[in-house]
CSV table of C-alpha atoms in Angstrom, one decimal:
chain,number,residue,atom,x,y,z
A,1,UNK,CA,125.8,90.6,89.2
A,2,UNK,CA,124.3,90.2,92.7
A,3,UNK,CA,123.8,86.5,93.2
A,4,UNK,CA,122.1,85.3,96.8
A,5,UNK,CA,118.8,84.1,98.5
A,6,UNK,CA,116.2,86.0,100.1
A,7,UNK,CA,118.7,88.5,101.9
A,8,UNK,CA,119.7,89.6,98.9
A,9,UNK,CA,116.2,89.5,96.8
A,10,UNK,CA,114.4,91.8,99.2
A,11,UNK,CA,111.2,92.3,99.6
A,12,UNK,CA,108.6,94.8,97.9
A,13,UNK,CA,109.1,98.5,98.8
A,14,UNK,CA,112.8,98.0,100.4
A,15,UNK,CA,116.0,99.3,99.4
A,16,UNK,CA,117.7,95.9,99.4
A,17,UNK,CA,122.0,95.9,100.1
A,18,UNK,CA,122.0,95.9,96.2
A,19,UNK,CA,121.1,99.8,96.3
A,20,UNK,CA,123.0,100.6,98.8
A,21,UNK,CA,126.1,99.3,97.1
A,22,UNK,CA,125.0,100.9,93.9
A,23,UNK,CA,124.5,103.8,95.4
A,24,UNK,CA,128.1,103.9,96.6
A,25,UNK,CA,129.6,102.7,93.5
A,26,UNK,CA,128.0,105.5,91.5
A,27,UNK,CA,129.5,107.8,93.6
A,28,UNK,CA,132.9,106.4,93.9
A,29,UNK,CA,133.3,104.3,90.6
A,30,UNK,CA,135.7,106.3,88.2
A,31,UNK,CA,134.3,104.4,85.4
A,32,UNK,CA,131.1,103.4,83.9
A,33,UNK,CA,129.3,100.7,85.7
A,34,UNK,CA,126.0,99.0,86.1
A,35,UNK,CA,124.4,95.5,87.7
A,36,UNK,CA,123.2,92.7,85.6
A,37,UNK,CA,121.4,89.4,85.7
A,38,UNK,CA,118.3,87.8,84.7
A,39,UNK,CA,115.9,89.0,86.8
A,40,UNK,CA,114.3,92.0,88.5
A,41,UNK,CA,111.5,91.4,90.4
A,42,UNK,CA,111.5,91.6,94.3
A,43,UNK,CA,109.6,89.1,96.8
A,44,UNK,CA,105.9,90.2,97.2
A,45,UNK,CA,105.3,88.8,100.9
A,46,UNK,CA,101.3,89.3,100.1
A,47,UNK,CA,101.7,86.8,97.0
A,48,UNK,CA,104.6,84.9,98.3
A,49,UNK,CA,105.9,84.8,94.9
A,50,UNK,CA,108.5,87.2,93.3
A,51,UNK,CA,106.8,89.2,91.6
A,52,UNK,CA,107.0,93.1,93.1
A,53,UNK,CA,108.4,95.4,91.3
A,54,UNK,CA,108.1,98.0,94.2
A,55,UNK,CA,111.5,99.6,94.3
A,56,UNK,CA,112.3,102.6,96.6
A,57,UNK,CA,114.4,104.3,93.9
A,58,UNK,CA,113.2,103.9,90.4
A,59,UNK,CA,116.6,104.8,88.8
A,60,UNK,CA,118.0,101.8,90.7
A,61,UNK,CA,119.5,99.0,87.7
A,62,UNK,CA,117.3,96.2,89.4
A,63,UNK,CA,119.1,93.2,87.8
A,64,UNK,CA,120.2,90.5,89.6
A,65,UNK,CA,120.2,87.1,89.7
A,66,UNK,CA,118.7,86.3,93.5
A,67,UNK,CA,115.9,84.1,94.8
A,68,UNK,CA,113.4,84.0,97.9
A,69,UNK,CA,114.7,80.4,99.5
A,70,UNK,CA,117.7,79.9,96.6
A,71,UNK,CA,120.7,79.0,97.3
A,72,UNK,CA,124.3,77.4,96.4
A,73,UNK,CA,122.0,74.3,95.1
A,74,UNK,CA,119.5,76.5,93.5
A,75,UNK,CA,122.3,78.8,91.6
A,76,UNK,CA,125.3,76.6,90.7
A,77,UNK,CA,122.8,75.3,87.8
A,78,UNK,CA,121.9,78.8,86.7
A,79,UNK,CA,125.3,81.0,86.9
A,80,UNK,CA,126.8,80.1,83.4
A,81,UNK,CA,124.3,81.2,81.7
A,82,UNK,CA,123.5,83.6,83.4
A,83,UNK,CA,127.1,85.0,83.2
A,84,UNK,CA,127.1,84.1,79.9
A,85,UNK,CA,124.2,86.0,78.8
A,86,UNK,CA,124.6,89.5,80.8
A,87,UNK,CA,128.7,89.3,80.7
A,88,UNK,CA,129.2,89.6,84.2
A,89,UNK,CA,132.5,90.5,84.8
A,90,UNK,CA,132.1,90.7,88.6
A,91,UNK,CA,129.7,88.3,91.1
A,92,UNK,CA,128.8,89.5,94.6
A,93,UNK,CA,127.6,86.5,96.2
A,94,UNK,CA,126.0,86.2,99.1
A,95,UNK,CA,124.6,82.5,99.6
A,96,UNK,CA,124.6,79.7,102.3
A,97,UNK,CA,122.0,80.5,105.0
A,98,UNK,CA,118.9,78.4,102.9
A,99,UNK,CA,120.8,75.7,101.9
A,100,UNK,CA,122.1,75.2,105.4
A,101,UNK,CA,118.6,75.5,106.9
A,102,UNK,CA,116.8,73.2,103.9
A,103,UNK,CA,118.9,71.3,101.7
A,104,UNK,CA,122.4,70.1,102.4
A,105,UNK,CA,125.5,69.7,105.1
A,106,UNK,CA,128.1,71.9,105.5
A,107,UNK,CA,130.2,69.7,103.2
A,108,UNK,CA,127.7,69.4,100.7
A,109,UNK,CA,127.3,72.8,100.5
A,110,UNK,CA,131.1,73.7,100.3
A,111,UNK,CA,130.9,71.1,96.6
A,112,UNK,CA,128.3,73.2,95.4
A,113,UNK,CA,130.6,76.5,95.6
A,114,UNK,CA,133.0,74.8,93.9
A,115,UNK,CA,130.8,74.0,91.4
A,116,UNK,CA,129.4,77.3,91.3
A,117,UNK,CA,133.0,78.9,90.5
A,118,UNK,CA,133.4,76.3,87.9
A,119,UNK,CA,130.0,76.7,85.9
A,120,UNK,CA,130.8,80.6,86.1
A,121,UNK,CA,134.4,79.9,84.6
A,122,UNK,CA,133.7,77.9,81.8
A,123,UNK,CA,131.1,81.1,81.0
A,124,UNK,CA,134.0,83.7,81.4
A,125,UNK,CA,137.1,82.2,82.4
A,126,UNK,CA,137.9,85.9,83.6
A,127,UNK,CA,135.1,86.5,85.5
A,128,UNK,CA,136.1,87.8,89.4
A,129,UNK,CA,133.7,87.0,92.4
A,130,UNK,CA,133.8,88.4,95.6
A,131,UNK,CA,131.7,86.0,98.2
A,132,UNK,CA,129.9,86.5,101.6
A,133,UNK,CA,130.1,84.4,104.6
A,134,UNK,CA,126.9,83.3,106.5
A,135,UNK,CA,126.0,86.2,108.0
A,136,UNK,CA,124.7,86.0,111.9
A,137,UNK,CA,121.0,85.2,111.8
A,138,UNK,CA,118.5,84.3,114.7
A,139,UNK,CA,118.7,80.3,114.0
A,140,UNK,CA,122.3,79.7,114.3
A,141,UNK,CA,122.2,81.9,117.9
A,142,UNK,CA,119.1,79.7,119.0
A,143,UNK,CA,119.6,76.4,117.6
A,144,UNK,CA,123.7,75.5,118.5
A,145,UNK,CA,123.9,72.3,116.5
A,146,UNK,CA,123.0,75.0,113.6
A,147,UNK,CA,125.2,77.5,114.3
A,148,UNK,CA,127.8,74.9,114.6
A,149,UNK,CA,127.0,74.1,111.2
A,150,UNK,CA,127.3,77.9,109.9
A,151,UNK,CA,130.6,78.1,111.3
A,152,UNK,CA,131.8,74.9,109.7
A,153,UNK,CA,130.4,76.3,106.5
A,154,UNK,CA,132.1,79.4,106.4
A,155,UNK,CA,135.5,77.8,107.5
A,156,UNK,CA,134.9,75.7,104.3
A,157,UNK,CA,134.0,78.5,102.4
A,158,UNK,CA,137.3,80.1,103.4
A,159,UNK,CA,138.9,76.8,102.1
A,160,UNK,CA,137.1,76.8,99.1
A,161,UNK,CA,137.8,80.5,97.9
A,162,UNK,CA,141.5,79.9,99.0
A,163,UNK,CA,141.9,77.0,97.3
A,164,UNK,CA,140.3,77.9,93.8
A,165,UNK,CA,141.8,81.5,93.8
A,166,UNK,CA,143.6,82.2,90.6
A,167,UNK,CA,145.4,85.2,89.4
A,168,UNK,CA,143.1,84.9,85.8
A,169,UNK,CA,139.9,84.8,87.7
A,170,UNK,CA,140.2,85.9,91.1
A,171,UNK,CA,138.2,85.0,93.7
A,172,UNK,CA,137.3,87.1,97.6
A,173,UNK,CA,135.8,86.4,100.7
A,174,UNK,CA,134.8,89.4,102.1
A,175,UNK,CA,134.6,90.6,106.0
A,176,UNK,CA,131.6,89.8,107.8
A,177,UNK,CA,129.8,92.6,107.9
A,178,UNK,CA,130.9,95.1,110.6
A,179,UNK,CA,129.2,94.6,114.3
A,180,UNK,CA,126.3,92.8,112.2
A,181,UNK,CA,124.1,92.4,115.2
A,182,UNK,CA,120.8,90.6,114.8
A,183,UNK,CA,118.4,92.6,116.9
A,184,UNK,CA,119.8,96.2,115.2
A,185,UNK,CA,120.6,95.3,111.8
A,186,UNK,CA,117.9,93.1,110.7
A,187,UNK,CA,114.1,93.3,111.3
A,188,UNK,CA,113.0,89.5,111.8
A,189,UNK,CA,116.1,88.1,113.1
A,190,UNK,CA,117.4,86.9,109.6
A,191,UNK,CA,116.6,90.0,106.9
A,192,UNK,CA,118.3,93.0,107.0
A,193,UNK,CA,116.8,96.0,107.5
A,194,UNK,CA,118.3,99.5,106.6
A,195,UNK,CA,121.1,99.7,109.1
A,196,UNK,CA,122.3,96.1,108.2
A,197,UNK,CA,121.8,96.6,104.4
A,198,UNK,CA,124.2,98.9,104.6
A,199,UNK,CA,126.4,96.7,106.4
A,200,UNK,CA,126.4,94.0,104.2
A,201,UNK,CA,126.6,96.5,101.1
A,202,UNK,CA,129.9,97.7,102.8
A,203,UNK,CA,131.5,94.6,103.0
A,204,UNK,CA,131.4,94.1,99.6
A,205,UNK,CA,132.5,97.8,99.0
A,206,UNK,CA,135.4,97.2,101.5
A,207,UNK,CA,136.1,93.6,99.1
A,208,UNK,CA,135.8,95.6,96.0
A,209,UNK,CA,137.9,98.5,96.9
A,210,UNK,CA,140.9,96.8,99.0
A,211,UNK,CA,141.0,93.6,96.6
A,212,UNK,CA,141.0,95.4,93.2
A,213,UNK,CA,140.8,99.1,93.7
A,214,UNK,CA,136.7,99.1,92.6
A,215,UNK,CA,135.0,102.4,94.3
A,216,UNK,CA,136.4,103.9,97.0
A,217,UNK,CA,135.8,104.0,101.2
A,218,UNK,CA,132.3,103.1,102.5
A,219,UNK,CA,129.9,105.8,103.5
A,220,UNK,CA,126.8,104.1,105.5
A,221,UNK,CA,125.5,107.3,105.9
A,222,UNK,CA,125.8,107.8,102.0
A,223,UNK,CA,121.9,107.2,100.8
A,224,UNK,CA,120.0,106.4,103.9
């Protein structure tokens, strides 16, 4: 289940890191496999609601459980069920940046990923998640106090997925994204565009396959 904010989402007509990863999967996954969630729709930035269903590849699963301006506040509420009702066995989150920008501290934020990992628990105590830091973006390079704020976030992210790790329900923070560089891998400073979808879609791959042998290698060319 993909689980993030309006990186994640997409917008109408775009592949999204979601297909890129899927794309990989399907041709590295030995064994049956598909993405879940509650939702489907992509952002429609005519309606500013989501509410497109514009997909590049109609054979693309398009649940997930993502949100235009969601984050760590937004999702903790919504995971257990949502985990509960699709039986996710896997999350790939990807959260932080809105709450950061809108909502709440560093600290703050770190208590709502630990209560994020406990509402997905008591839904499936088994359940494994696999989590994204911040990811560079144009605010935290312009604005220093923010991007003193990011890195205090992901070092408490770090924390957080070290500290709650168990062998039952395991728990990853992946890479950031290789050479993730704002002015060639997204298209507004803040949203990926094709050459950092696949960037973020292969750290997750990279997380899947060297934490628990999930796909294989990443191919960025693989789907482009």
């Amino acid at each position: 289940m993909p689980v993030g904010d309006s990186q994640t989402i997409g917008s109408a007509g775009e592949h999204t890191w979601r297909h890129r990863l899927w794309q990989h999967l399907r041709d590295t996954c030995g064994s049956p496999f598909t993405l879940v969630g509650p939702r489907e729709t992509l952002y429609d930035k005519a309606t500013g609601a989501a509410t497109s269903y514009e997909y590049a590849d109609p054979d693309f699963p398009r649940a997930h459980l993502a949100g235009w301006g969601e984050g760590w506040l937004h999702m903790a509420p919504l995971i257990g069920e949502a985990v509960r009702t699709h039986r996710a066995d896997v999350l790939l989150v990807s959260l932080g940046l809105i709450d950061l920008g809108f909502y709440t501290n560093p600290e703050q934020t770190a208590d709502n990923v630990r209560a994020f990992v406990a509402e997905a628990r008591a839904a499936r105590p088994t359940v494994r998640m696999a989590i994204l830091p911040v990811v560079p973006n144009i605010r935290a390079e312009s604005e220093p106090d923010f991007g003193a704020q990011v890195t205090r976030f992901n070092e408490l992210l770090a924390k957080a997925v070290a500290d709650l790790d168990e062998p039952r329900s395991p728990l990853l923070l992946t890479s950031p994204p290789p050479s993730y560089d704002i002015t060639l891998d997204t298209y507004d400073g803040t949203h990926p565009n094709a050459s950092g979808e696949h960037k973020i879609a292969e750290a997750f791959a990279e997380a899947l396959w060297q934490g628990w042998g999930i796909g294989g290698e990443y191919v960025p060319e693989c789907g482009s």
